Amino acid sequence: MLDLTNLKESYQRLINYMKEGDYPYSSSYIQSVEAEIKKILNTDVQFDSYEDYYLYRVRKTNSTKQYRFPFKSHITMIMNFDIHNEYPSGQICKHQLFEDSQQTPLCENFQKVINVYQALVNRNEKNEKTCQDEIREAEHFFTKMQEFDIFDISSIGERDIISYFMNENKEMIRGYSCRWRLKRVLETVANEITECNRIAFLLPTLKEHRKNIQYLSDVELNKIKEVILDMSVDLSFRTRAIGTLLVYTGLRSVDIANLKLGDIDWENDTIKIIQSKTSNPLELPMEAMIGNALYSYIINERPKSEQPFVFLKNKQKDSVIGKSAVSIAVNKIMDAANIRMNHNDRRGTHIFRHKLASSMLEESIPAPVISAILGHSSPHSLDTYVNTDFVHLKECALNVEMFPIYVDKEDDGS
């Protein structure tokens, strides 16, 4: 029987993280996840697994396939938190319902594509999670082709490819991200398996949809800097040190939480870490402001402990902080700065990373340098930040004087 004790006792941490973590979730989405948790906890029927619960939900609601995804997504997120202690990251979950157990084995021709990709992919540019996402997408695509009784790449036609992205009612069932991941696999193996070039060319052109995200303005950033430096403001040394790292290094919240005393090279004024997301090393210069903030926290406030981590819980000397503590520090700083006080204002830690990247782009710092500072494993990771490089985007704009407006005298009211 599925043990729900842990979920019952700790699910509020998941809800709080969705509200305060790195990735923005709408209030309605959070409410729907919380409602699903309460359904799980209050259902009289006993289940052996989350997969069983999902099937129970499908039967009970009698839902069609297109309406099953929302609660399947919710259940997957809840399962990852409860069973694997993983918080949502805004990406495809590492552990999925029915993962691999229900997938039809690929035929030799299609499996060859996966094997060649695994051999050729440059893992210096991509972290393992990205590679696995792309492999999973290619496996789904070829599995669908096998459902069409196609077992050879040369037999895949344009209509078959379109059917992967669109249902019988001409409704899109897969979007830009799916196309992008599949395209990366096909292009990687194209020199070895030339037919994959044709498949990549036939992939439909899909528009990338991105949420409108609130970015830190210069005014907001200056207020944050002032608050961090103003010792008359009621902020702890730990909060000031976390805020300083976010503003001046753009480190991810998980890397701040995992920062160790040994990562700080006081003599050479550098910080050297192994990034949690990519497992790649990252070395950053430690400006005086960063060093002073860390030193003040370690000397004045950090509990005496044998723990190697820099940031510890104030009341539990041997307890290491988590990513949620970094988010809480951001909330305290923004409250003190009196910014982003509305209910739907974004306060995630990632906006500091985005602000640092966009500021460097505006200063015309070369992309490889920015990627090195941010610790990107792939040069494509910088593409997202280009969208808010308003200084250079304005340079690309056409002068409206080149397109004079003529008014018909009969229609101008004269």
mmCIF file of C-alpha atoms in Angstrom:
data_model
loop_
_atom_site.group_PDB
_atom_site.id
_atom_site.type_symbol
_atom_site.label_atom_id
_atom_site.label_comp_id
_atom_site.label_asym_id
_atom_site.label_seq_id
_atom_site.Cartn_x
_atom_site.Cartn_y
_atom_site.Cartn_z
ATOM 1 C CA MET A 1 0.000 0.000 0.000
ATOM 2 C CA LEU A 2 1.233 3.511 -0.805
ATOM 3 C CA ASP A 3 2.457 5.230 2.372
ATOM 4 C CA LEU A 4 1.189 8.831 2.397
ATOM 5 C CA THR A 5 2.610 9.812 5.786
ATOM 6 C CA ASN A 6 5.459 11.862 4.317
ATOM 7 C CA LEU A 7 3.149 13.636 1.867
ATOM 8 C CA LYS A 8 0.691 14.515 4.618
ATOM 9 C CA GLU A 9 3.389 15.955 6.857
ATOM 10 C CA SER A 10 5.451 17.835 4.300
ATOM 11 C CA TYR A 11 3.299 18.787 1.290
ATOM 12 C CA GLN A 12 3.091 22.388 2.501
ATOM 13 C CA ARG A 13 6.810 22.713 1.713
ATOM 14 C CA LEU A 14 6.028 21.887 -1.900
ATOM 15 C CA ILE A 15 3.281 24.513 -2.023
ATOM 16 C CA ASN A 16 5.555 27.138 -0.441
ATOM 17 C CA TYR A 17 8.320 26.347 -2.914
ATOM 18 C CA MET A 18 5.957 26.759 -5.865
ATOM 19 C CA LYS A 19 5.011 30.175 -4.481
ATOM 20 C CA GLU A 20 8.514 31.367 -3.647
ATOM 21 C CA GLY A 21 10.941 29.245 -5.715
ATOM 22 C CA ASP A 22 12.992 29.943 -8.844
ATOM 23 C CA TYR A 23 10.250 29.217 -11.350
ATOM 24 C CA PRO A 24 6.969 31.162 -11.554
ATOM 25 C CA TYR A 25 3.750 29.203 -11.071
ATOM 26 C CA SER A 26 0.360 30.867 -11.328
ATOM 27 C CA SER A 27 -1.868 30.925 -8.270
ATOM 28 C CA SER A 28 -4.485 28.858 -10.130
ATOM 29 C CA TYR A 29 -1.909 26.173 -10.975
ATOM 30 C CA ILE A 30 -0.718 26.034 -7.373
ATOM 31 C CA GLN A 31 -4.311 25.717 -6.181
ATOM 32 C CA SER A 32 -4.954 22.843 -8.583
ATOM 33 C CA VAL A 33 -1.844 20.984 -7.354
ATOM 34 C CA GLU A 34 -2.876 21.503 -3.727
ATOM 35 C CA ALA A 35 -6.388 20.295 -4.550
ATOM 36 C CA GLU A 36 -4.906 17.132 -6.118
ATOM 37 C CA ILE A 37 -2.852 16.489 -2.993
ATOM 38 C CA LYS A 38 -5.958 16.738 -0.834
ATOM 39 C CA LYS A 39 -7.766 14.313 -3.152
ATOM 40 C CA ILE A 40 -4.917 11.839 -2.712
ATOM 41 C CA LEU A 41 -4.894 12.207 1.065
ATOM 42 C CA ASN A 42 -8.663 12.075 1.471
ATOM 43 C CA THR A 43 -9.491 9.245 -0.952
ATOM 44 C CA ASP A 44 -10.866 6.192 0.845
ATOM 45 C CA VAL A 45 -9.498 3.778 -1.759
ATOM 46 C CA GLN A 46 -6.022 2.389 -1.035
ATOM 47 C CA PHE A 47 -3.339 2.374 -3.754
ATOM 48 C CA ASP A 48 -0.068 0.538 -4.252
ATOM 49 C CA SER A 49 1.502 3.337 -6.278
ATOM 50 C CA TYR A 50 0.918 6.761 -7.792
ATOM 51 C CA GLU A 51 0.372 5.011 -11.127
ATOM 52 C CA ASP A 52 -2.571 3.167 -9.561
ATOM 53 C CA TYR A 53 -3.967 6.417 -8.249
ATOM 54 C CA TYR A 54 -3.676 8.009 -11.696
ATOM 55 C CA LEU A 55 -5.594 5.133 -13.308
ATOM 56 C CA TYR A 56 -8.218 5.452 -10.594
ATOM 57 C CA ARG A 57 -8.589 9.168 -11.413
ATOM 58 C CA VAL A 58 -8.973 8.394 -15.121
ATOM 59 C CA ARG A 59 -11.723 5.847 -14.448
ATOM 60 C CA LYS A 60 -13.511 8.008 -11.899
ATOM 61 C CA THR A 61 -13.557 11.170 -14.021
ATOM 62 C CA ASN A 62 -14.142 9.248 -17.261
ATOM 63 C CA SER A 63 -11.909 11.845 -18.871
ATOM 64 C CA THR A 64 -10.847 11.865 -22.498
ATOM 65 C CA LYS A 65 -7.150 11.746 -23.307
ATOM 66 C CA GLN A 66 -6.783 15.477 -23.958
ATOM 67 C CA TYR A 67 -8.086 16.321 -20.467
ATOM 68 C CA ARG A 68 -5.896 13.841 -18.603
ATOM 69 C CA PHE A 69 -2.633 15.749 -18.937
ATOM 70 C CA PRO A 70 -3.260 18.398 -16.229
ATOM 71 C CA PHE A 71 -3.830 15.973 -13.383
ATOM 72 C CA LYS A 72 -1.227 13.560 -14.743
ATOM 73 C CA SER A 73 1.243 16.439 -14.580
ATOM 74 C CA HIS A 74 0.134 17.261 -11.039
ATOM 75 C CA ILE A 75 0.388 13.655 -9.868
ATOM 76 C CA THR A 76 3.848 13.329 -11.408
ATOM 77 C CA MET A 77 5.008 16.459 -9.574
ATOM 78 C CA ILE A 78 3.546 15.195 -6.285
ATOM 79 C CA MET A 79 5.133 11.767 -6.768
ATOM 80 C CA ASN A 80 8.564 13.294 -7.421
ATOM 81 C CA PHE A 81 8.294 15.384 -4.265
ATOM 82 C CA ASP A 82 6.950 12.576 -2.053
ATOM 83 C CA ILE A 83 8.972 9.599 -3.308
ATOM 84 C CA HIS A 84 12.136 11.191 -4.725
ATOM 85 C CA ASN A 85 12.293 14.388 -2.624
ATOM 86 C CA GLU A 86 12.532 16.497 -5.788
ATOM 87 C CA TYR A 87 11.072 19.974 -6.151
ATOM 88 C CA PRO A 88 9.657 21.147 -9.513
ATOM 89 C CA SER A 89 12.208 22.857 -11.757
ATOM 90 C CA GLY A 90 10.033 24.088 -14.596
ATOM 91 C CA GLN A 91 11.327 21.272 -16.808
ATOM 92 C CA ILE A 92 10.347 17.706 -17.616
ATOM 93 C CA CYS A 93 10.459 15.648 -14.422
ATOM 94 C CA LYS A 94 13.269 13.130 -14.110
ATOM 95 C CA HIS A 95 10.833 10.488 -12.843
ATOM 96 C CA GLN A 96 7.614 10.015 -14.799
ATOM 97 C CA LEU A 97 4.472 7.969 -14.268
ATOM 98 C CA PHE A 98 4.794 4.631 -16.115
ATOM 99 C CA GLU A 99 8.299 5.609 -17.211
ATOM 100 C CA ASP A 100 9.856 2.994 -19.496
ATOM 101 C CA SER A 101 7.549 0.252 -18.214
ATOM 102 C CA GLN A 102 4.931 0.791 -20.913
ATOM 103 C CA GLN A 103 7.215 1.835 -23.785
ATOM 104 C CA THR A 104 7.420 -0.402 -26.839
ATOM 105 C CA PRO A 105 11.024 -1.407 -27.661
ATOM 106 C CA LEU A 106 12.415 0.373 -30.717
ATOM 107 C CA CYS A 107 13.315 -1.589 -33.823
ATOM 108 C CA GLU A 108 16.966 -1.873 -34.818
ATOM 109 C CA ASN A 109 16.882 1.013 -37.329
ATOM 110 C CA PHE A 110 15.389 3.480 -34.875
ATOM 111 C CA GLN A 111 17.465 2.302 -31.928
ATOM 112 C CA LYS A 112 20.559 2.952 -34.037
ATOM 113 C CA VAL A 113 19.682 6.672 -34.098
ATOM 114 C CA ILE A 114 19.543 6.749 -30.298
ATOM 115 C CA ASN A 115 22.814 4.840 -29.975
ATOM 116 C CA VAL A 116 24.648 7.097 -32.441
ATOM 117 C CA TYR A 117 23.336 10.208 -30.676
ATOM 118 C CA GLN A 118 24.556 8.910 -27.308
ATOM 119 C CA ALA A 119 27.983 8.303 -28.819
ATOM 120 C CA LEU A 120 28.260 11.676 -30.570
ATOM 121 C CA VAL A 121 26.561 14.154 -28.239
ATOM 122 C CA ASN A 122 28.967 16.670 -26.742
ATOM 123 C CA ARG A 123 28.463 16.383 -23.013
ATOM 124 C CA ASN A 124 30.751 19.353 -22.474
ATOM 125 C CA GLU A 125 28.009 21.501 -23.967
ATOM 126 C CA LYS A 126 24.976 19.677 -22.548
ATOM 127 C CA ASN A 127 24.268 18.392 -19.070
ATOM 128 C CA GLU A 128 22.990 14.869 -18.654
ATOM 129 C CA LYS A 129 19.433 16.038 -17.998
ATOM 130 C CA THR A 130 19.290 17.809 -21.385
ATOM 131 C CA CYS A 131 20.680 14.746 -23.154
ATOM 132 C CA GLN A 132 18.082 12.504 -21.529
ATOM 133 C CA ASP A 133 15.252 14.889 -22.473
ATOM 134 C CA GLU A 134 16.353 14.851 -26.108
ATOM 135 C CA ILE A 135 16.729 11.070 -26.131
ATOM 136 C CA ARG A 136 13.268 10.658 -24.604
ATOM 137 C CA GLU A 137 11.746 12.908 -27.285
ATOM 138 C CA ALA A 138 13.391 10.925 -30.086
ATOM 139 C CA GLU A 139 12.214 7.652 -28.543
ATOM 140 C CA HIS A 140 8.652 8.972 -28.368
ATOM 141 C CA PHE A 141 8.843 10.053 -32.016
ATOM 142 C CA PHE A 142 10.116 6.702 -33.278
ATOM 143 C CA THR A 143 7.650 4.808 -31.087
ATOM 144 C CA LYS A 144 4.870 6.779 -32.780
ATOM 145 C CA MET A 145 6.289 5.889 -36.185
ATOM 146 C CA GLN A 146 6.180 2.203 -35.214
ATOM 147 C CA GLU A 147 2.511 2.646 -34.303
ATOM 148 C CA PHE A 148 2.073 3.740 -37.942
ATOM 149 C CA ASP A 149 3.748 0.444 -38.974
ATOM 150 C CA ILE A 150 6.875 2.301 -40.086
ATOM 151 C CA PHE A 151 10.170 0.647 -39.162
ATOM 152 C CA ASP A 152 12.651 2.353 -41.441
ATOM 153 C CA ILE A 153 13.740 6.015 -41.479
ATOM 154 C CA SER A 154 13.513 6.273 -45.264
ATOM 155 C CA SER A 155 9.806 5.305 -45.058
ATOM 156 C CA ILE A 156 8.885 8.237 -42.798
ATOM 157 C CA GLY A 157 6.966 10.823 -44.794
ATOM 158 C CA GLU A 158 5.916 14.395 -44.156
ATOM 159 C CA ARG A 159 2.355 13.350 -43.300
ATOM 160 C CA ASP A 160 3.692 10.935 -40.659
ATOM 161 C CA ILE A 161 5.809 13.682 -39.115
ATOM 162 C CA ILE A 162 2.883 16.106 -39.028
ATOM 163 C CA SER A 163 0.774 13.418 -37.333
ATOM 164 C CA TYR A 164 3.289 13.374 -34.472
ATOM 165 C CA PHE A 165 2.633 17.054 -33.781
ATOM 166 C CA MET A 166 -1.065 17.276 -34.707
ATOM 167 C CA ASN A 167 -4.118 15.129 -33.980
ATOM 168 C CA GLU A 168 -6.948 14.128 -36.314
ATOM 169 C CA ASN A 169 -8.800 17.374 -35.566
ATOM 170 C CA LYS A 170 -5.819 19.474 -36.743
ATOM 171 C CA GLU A 171 -5.075 20.499 -33.155
ATOM 172 C CA MET A 172 -1.453 20.859 -32.031
ATOM 173 C CA ILE A 173 -0.573 18.225 -29.443
ATOM 174 C CA ARG A 174 3.166 18.949 -29.311
ATOM 175 C CA GLY A 175 4.905 22.290 -29.449
ATOM 176 C CA TYR A 176 8.149 24.114 -30.012
ATOM 177 C CA SER A 177 10.113 22.395 -27.235
ATOM 178 C CA CYS A 178 9.313 18.923 -28.565
ATOM 179 C CA ARG A 179 10.367 19.948 -32.065
ATOM 180 C CA TRP A 180 13.561 21.522 -30.770
ATOM 181 C CA ARG A 181 14.637 18.448 -28.794
ATOM 182 C CA LEU A 182 13.871 16.094 -31.689
ATOM 183 C CA LYS A 183 15.692 18.360 -34.154
ATOM 184 C CA ARG A 184 18.822 18.392 -31.973
ATOM 185 C CA VAL A 185 18.976 14.583 -32.020
ATOM 186 C CA LEU A 186 18.404 14.349 -35.778
ATOM 187 C CA GLU A 187 21.016 16.999 -36.585
ATOM 188 C CA THR A 188 23.581 15.414 -34.259
ATOM 189 C CA VAL A 189 23.419 12.065 -36.047
ATOM 190 C CA ALA A 190 22.896 13.447 -39.580
ATOM 191 C CA ASN A 191 26.497 12.856 -40.711
ATOM 192 C CA GLU A 192 26.283 9.216 -39.667
ATOM 193 C CA ILE A 193 22.662 8.582 -40.683
ATOM 194 C CA THR A 194 22.008 10.886 -43.640
ATOM 195 C CA GLU A 195 18.234 10.220 -43.810
ATOM 196 C CA CYS A 196 17.890 12.082 -40.504
ATOM 197 C CA ASN A 197 18.747 15.297 -42.357
ATOM 198 C CA ARG A 198 15.583 14.882 -44.417
ATOM 199 C CA ILE A 199 13.458 14.253 -41.318
ATOM 200 C CA ALA A 200 14.898 17.335 -39.604
ATOM 201 C CA PHE A 201 14.093 19.439 -42.706
ATOM 202 C CA LEU A 202 10.473 18.210 -42.737
ATOM 203 C CA LEU A 203 9.790 19.102 -39.106
ATOM 204 C CA PRO A 204 7.004 21.722 -38.976
ATOM 205 C CA THR A 205 7.877 25.320 -38.188
ATOM 206 C CA LEU A 206 6.436 26.080 -34.767
ATOM 207 C CA LYS A 207 6.428 29.363 -32.918
ATOM 208 C CA GLU A 208 8.145 29.504 -29.565
ATOM 209 C CA HIS A 209 5.780 30.682 -26.863
ATOM 210 C CA ARG A 210 7.277 32.272 -23.772
ATOM 211 C CA LYS A 211 5.544 33.725 -20.777
ATOM 212 C CA ASN A 212 5.798 37.434 -20.163
ATOM 213 C CA ILE A 213 8.182 37.459 -17.221
ATOM 214 C CA GLN A 214 8.799 40.438 -14.970
ATOM 215 C CA TYR A 215 12.461 41.361 -15.060
ATOM 216 C CA LEU A 216 14.386 43.405 -12.534
ATOM 217 C CA SER A 217 14.590 47.062 -13.528
ATOM 218 C CA ASP A 218 17.630 49.235 -12.833
ATOM 219 C CA VAL A 219 15.629 51.153 -10.237
ATOM 220 C CA GLU A 220 14.679 47.947 -8.412
ATOM 221 C CA LEU A 221 18.236 46.643 -8.521
ATOM 222 C CA ASN A 222 19.610 49.882 -7.060
ATOM 223 C CA LYS A 223 17.080 49.739 -4.216
ATOM 224 C CA ILE A 224 18.143 46.160 -3.475
ATOM 225 C CA LYS A 225 21.816 47.151 -3.396
ATOM 226 C CA GLU A 226 21.041 50.047 -1.042
ATOM 227 C CA VAL A 227 19.104 47.821 1.344
ATOM 228 C CA ILE A 228 21.850 45.190 1.439
ATOM 229 C CA LEU A 229 24.465 47.822 2.369
ATOM 230 C CA ASP A 230 22.294 49.771 4.835
ATOM 231 C CA MET A 231 23.090 48.281 8.250
ATOM 232 C CA SER A 232 20.192 50.201 9.804
ATOM 233 C CA VAL A 233 17.771 47.927 7.891
ATOM 234 C CA ASP A 234 16.628 44.900 9.889
ATOM 235 C CA LEU A 235 18.269 42.146 7.818
ATOM 236 C CA SER A 236 20.485 39.312 9.042
ATOM 237 C CA PHE A 237 24.087 38.921 7.873
ATOM 238 C CA ARG A 238 23.052 35.690 6.173
ATOM 239 C CA THR A 239 20.315 37.429 4.183
ATOM 240 C CA ARG A 240 22.724 40.202 3.152
ATOM 241 C CA ALA A 241 25.368 37.679 2.058
ATOM 242 C CA ILE A 242 22.832 35.665 0.015
ATOM 243 C CA GLY A 243 21.526 38.851 -1.593
ATOM 244 C CA THR A 244 25.056 39.991 -2.454
ATOM 245 C CA LEU A 245 25.851 36.672 -4.148
ATOM 246 C CA LEU A 246 22.637 36.828 -6.175
ATOM 247 C CA VAL A 247 23.229 40.418 -7.315
ATOM 248 C CA TYR A 248 26.921 40.226 -8.177
ATOM 249 C CA THR A 249 27.489 36.615 -9.263
ATOM 250 C CA GLY A 250 24.163 35.400 -10.681
ATOM 251 C CA LEU A 251 24.673 32.045 -8.971
ATOM 252 C CA ARG A 252 21.737 29.666 -8.969
ATOM 253 C CA SER A 253 19.951 29.326 -5.643
ATOM 254 C CA VAL A 254 20.951 25.659 -5.327
ATOM 255 C CA ASP A 255 24.622 26.581 -5.744
ATOM 256 C CA ILE A 256 24.345 29.261 -3.064
ATOM 257 C CA ALA A 257 22.708 26.785 -0.689
ATOM 258 C CA ASN A 258 25.466 24.239 -1.449
ATOM 259 C CA LEU A 259 28.362 26.708 -1.196
ATOM 260 C CA LYS A 260 31.164 25.302 0.984
ATOM 261 C CA LEU A 261 33.783 27.075 3.059
ATOM 262 C CA GLY A 262 36.455 25.350 0.976
ATOM 263 C CA ASP A 263 34.978 26.862 -2.206
ATOM 264 C CA ILE A 264 36.124 30.328 -1.102
ATOM 265 C CA ASP A 265 39.731 31.157 -1.946
ATOM 266 C CA TRP A 266 40.381 34.165 0.282
ATOM 267 C CA GLU A 267 43.973 34.637 -0.869
ATOM 268 C CA ASN A 268 43.165 34.776 -4.578
ATOM 269 C CA ASP A 269 39.706 36.362 -4.198
ATOM 270 C CA THR A 270 37.867 33.662 -6.127
ATOM 271 C CA ILE A 271 34.946 31.295 -5.607
ATOM 272 C CA LYS A 272 35.288 27.834 -7.149
ATOM 273 C CA ILE A 273 32.317 25.460 -7.227
ATOM 274 C CA ILE A 274 30.981 22.417 -9.038
ATOM 275 C CA GLN A 275 27.594 23.456 -10.382
ATOM 276 C CA SER A 276 24.683 21.354 -9.188
ATOM 277 C CA LYS A 277 22.768 21.633 -12.464
ATOM 278 C CA THR A 278 25.564 20.819 -14.926
ATOM 279 C CA SER A 279 28.235 19.166 -12.722
ATOM 280 C CA ASN A 280 30.718 21.488 -14.458
ATOM 281 C CA PRO A 281 33.330 23.508 -12.535
ATOM 282 C CA LEU A 282 32.854 27.267 -12.264
ATOM 283 C CA GLU A 283 35.357 29.847 -11.052
ATOM 284 C CA LEU A 284 34.210 33.390 -10.301
ATOM 285 C CA PRO A 285 36.121 36.465 -9.139
ATOM 286 C CA MET A 286 35.185 37.439 -5.590
ATOM 287 C CA GLU A 287 34.831 41.202 -5.492
ATOM 288 C CA ALA A 288 35.459 42.992 -2.210
ATOM 289 C CA MET A 289 31.738 43.505 -1.654
ATOM 290 C CA ILE A 290 31.073 39.765 -1.928
ATOM 291 C CA GLY A 291 34.011 38.845 0.279
ATOM 292 C CA ASN A 292 33.005 41.375 2.931
ATOM 293 C CA ALA A 293 29.415 40.094 3.028
ATOM 294 C CA LEU A 294 30.537 36.464 3.380
ATOM 295 C CA TYR A 295 33.153 37.342 6.007
ATOM 296 C CA SER A 296 30.636 39.333 8.052
ATOM 297 C CA TYR A 297 28.206 36.427 8.081
ATOM 298 C CA ILE A 298 30.833 33.784 8.918
ATOM 299 C CA ILE A 299 32.406 35.827 11.735
ATOM 300 C CA ASN A 300 29.325 37.440 13.272
ATOM 301 C CA GLU A 301 26.395 35.083 12.738
ATOM 302 C CA ARG A 302 27.265 31.633 11.405
ATOM 303 C CA PRO A 303 26.770 28.958 14.108
ATOM 304 C CA LYS A 304 29.919 27.158 15.240
ATOM 305 C CA SER A 305 29.780 23.869 13.383
ATOM 306 C CA GLU A 306 31.874 21.195 11.700
ATOM 307 C CA GLN A 307 29.624 21.418 8.647
ATOM 308 C CA PRO A 308 31.595 22.334 5.476
ATOM 309 C CA PHE A 309 28.742 24.448 4.104
ATOM 310 C CA VAL A 310 28.816 28.232 4.392
ATOM 311 C CA PHE A 311 25.140 28.860 5.084
ATOM 312 C CA LEU A 312 23.545 27.105 8.049
ATOM 313 C CA LYS A 313 20.209 27.402 9.790
ATOM 314 C CA ASN A 314 20.473 29.945 12.575
ATOM 315 C CA LYS A 315 18.819 27.844 15.270
ATOM 316 C CA GLN A 316 20.210 24.462 14.222
ATOM 317 C CA LYS A 317 23.980 24.718 13.919
ATOM 318 C CA ASP A 318 24.436 21.498 11.960
ATOM 319 C CA SER A 319 21.491 21.981 9.591
ATOM 320 C CA VAL A 320 22.233 23.190 6.077
ATOM 321 C CA ILE A 321 19.840 25.608 4.375
ATOM 322 C CA GLY A 322 17.949 24.622 1.217
ATOM 323 C CA LYS A 323 16.925 26.526 -1.890
ATOM 324 C CA SER A 324 13.771 27.685 -0.135
ATOM 325 C CA ALA A 325 15.892 29.620 2.390
ATOM 326 C CA VAL A 326 17.491 31.520 -0.493
ATOM 327 C CA SER A 327 14.023 32.437 -1.786
ATOM 328 C CA ILE A 328 12.963 33.552 1.680
ATOM 329 C CA ALA A 329 16.038 35.795 1.866
ATOM 330 C CA VAL A 330 15.000 37.398 -1.430
ATOM 331 C CA ASN A 331 11.515 38.068 -0.056
ATOM 332 C CA LYS A 332 12.968 39.762 3.023
ATOM 333 C CA ILE A 333 15.233 41.956 0.908
ATOM 334 C CA MET A 334 12.425 42.999 -1.433
ATOM 335 C CA ASP A 335 10.118 43.712 1.496
ATOM 336 C CA ALA A 336 12.804 45.926 3.015
ATOM 337 C CA ALA A 337 13.317 47.669 -0.350
ATOM 338 C CA ASN A 338 9.533 48.058 -0.729
ATOM 339 C CA ILE A 339 9.523 46.625 -4.240
ATOM 340 C CA ARG A 340 7.372 43.965 -5.920
ATOM 341 C CA MET A 341 4.738 44.150 -3.229
ATOM 342 C CA ASN A 342 1.758 43.135 -5.371
ATOM 343 C CA HIS A 343 0.374 39.599 -5.166
ATOM 344 C CA ASN A 344 1.413 38.518 -8.678
ATOM 345 C CA ASP A 345 4.821 40.230 -8.745
ATOM 346 C CA ARG A 346 7.628 37.793 -9.474
ATOM 347 C CA ARG A 347 10.206 37.385 -6.727
ATOM 348 C CA GLY A 348 12.126 34.284 -7.768
ATOM 349 C CA THR A 349 15.910 34.122 -7.455
ATOM 350 C CA HIS A 350 16.392 33.571 -11.199
ATOM 351 C CA ILE A 351 15.562 37.208 -11.964
ATOM 352 C CA PHE A 352 18.944 38.206 -10.506
ATOM 353 C CA ARG A 353 20.701 35.834 -12.890
ATOM 354 C CA HIS A 354 18.675 37.201 -15.776
ATOM 355 C CA LYS A 355 19.438 40.802 -14.801
ATOM 356 C CA LEU A 356 23.177 40.142 -14.648
ATOM 357 C CA ALA A 357 23.129 38.475 -18.075
ATOM 358 C CA SER A 358 21.070 41.203 -19.758
ATOM 359 C CA SER A 359 23.259 43.939 -18.211
ATOM 360 C CA MET A 360 26.408 42.321 -19.595
ATOM 361 C CA LEU A 361 24.766 41.968 -23.018
ATOM 362 C CA GLU A 362 23.893 45.666 -22.979
ATOM 363 C CA GLU A 363 27.543 46.437 -22.228
ATOM 364 C CA SER A 364 28.514 44.430 -25.354
ATOM 365 C CA ILE A 365 30.460 41.857 -23.353
ATOM 366 C CA PRO A 366 31.165 38.887 -25.661
ATOM 367 C CA ALA A 367 28.711 35.997 -25.374
ATOM 368 C CA PRO A 368 31.396 33.397 -24.488
ATOM 369 C CA VAL A 369 32.493 35.551 -21.537
ATOM 370 C CA ILE A 370 28.910 35.881 -20.282
ATOM 371 C CA SER A 371 28.333 32.136 -20.628
ATOM 372 C CA ALA A 372 31.546 31.493 -18.695
ATOM 373 C CA ILE A 373 30.471 33.808 -15.858
ATOM 374 C CA LEU A 374 27.007 32.257 -15.661
ATOM 375 C CA GLY A 375 28.405 28.733 -15.909
ATOM 376 C CA HIS A 376 26.392 27.732 -18.978
ATOM 377 C CA SER A 377 27.211 24.311 -20.390
ATOM 378 C CA SER A 378 25.786 25.233 -23.810
ATOM 379 C CA PRO A 379 26.194 28.506 -25.779
ATOM 380 C CA HIS A 380 22.482 28.267 -26.668
ATOM 381 C CA SER A 381 21.608 28.885 -23.000
ATOM 382 C CA LEU A 382 22.256 32.588 -23.568
ATOM 383 C CA ASP A 383 19.525 32.866 -26.225
ATOM 384 C CA THR A 384 16.802 33.480 -23.634
ATOM 385 C CA TYR A 385 18.525 36.593 -22.294
ATOM 386 C CA VAL A 386 18.925 38.168 -25.734
ATOM 387 C CA ASN A 387 15.166 38.813 -25.780
ATOM 388 C CA THR A 388 15.580 41.538 -23.131
ATOM 389 C CA ASP A 389 18.760 43.152 -24.461
ATOM 390 C CA PHE A 390 16.756 46.288 -25.215
ATOM 391 C CA VAL A 391 19.828 48.407 -25.954
ATOM 392 C CA HIS A 392 20.852 46.312 -28.950
ATOM 393 C CA LEU A 393 17.295 45.412 -29.939
ATOM 394 C CA LYS A 394 16.563 49.119 -30.404
ATOM 395 C CA GLU A 395 19.558 49.354 -32.739
ATOM 396 C CA CYS A 396 17.828 46.794 -34.973
ATOM 397 C CA ALA A 397 14.604 48.786 -35.141
ATOM 398 C CA LEU A 398 13.739 50.637 -38.347
ATOM 399 C CA ASN A 399 13.282 54.383 -38.251
ATOM 400 C CA VAL A 400 9.564 55.174 -38.737
ATOM 401 C CA GLU A 401 10.587 58.223 -40.787
ATOM 402 C CA MET A 402 11.350 55.760 -43.565
ATOM 403 C CA PHE A 403 7.645 54.926 -43.686
ATOM 404 C CA PRO A 404 5.708 58.229 -43.859
ATOM 405 C CA ILE A 405 2.004 58.103 -43.132
ATOM 406 C CA TYR A 406 -0.291 59.634 -45.726
ATOM 407 C CA VAL A 407 -3.772 60.704 -44.758
ATOM 408 C CA ASP A 408 -6.546 60.744 -47.317
ATOM 409 C CA LYS A 409 -7.894 64.317 -47.335
ATOM 410 C CA GLU A 410 -11.398 63.017 -47.772
ATOM 411 C CA ASP A 411 -11.098 61.030 -44.533
ATOM 412 C CA ASP A 412 -9.177 63.459 -42.320
ATOM 413 C CA GLY A 413 -12.248 65.505 -41.434
ATOM 414 C CA SER A 414 -11.129 68.661 -43.273
#
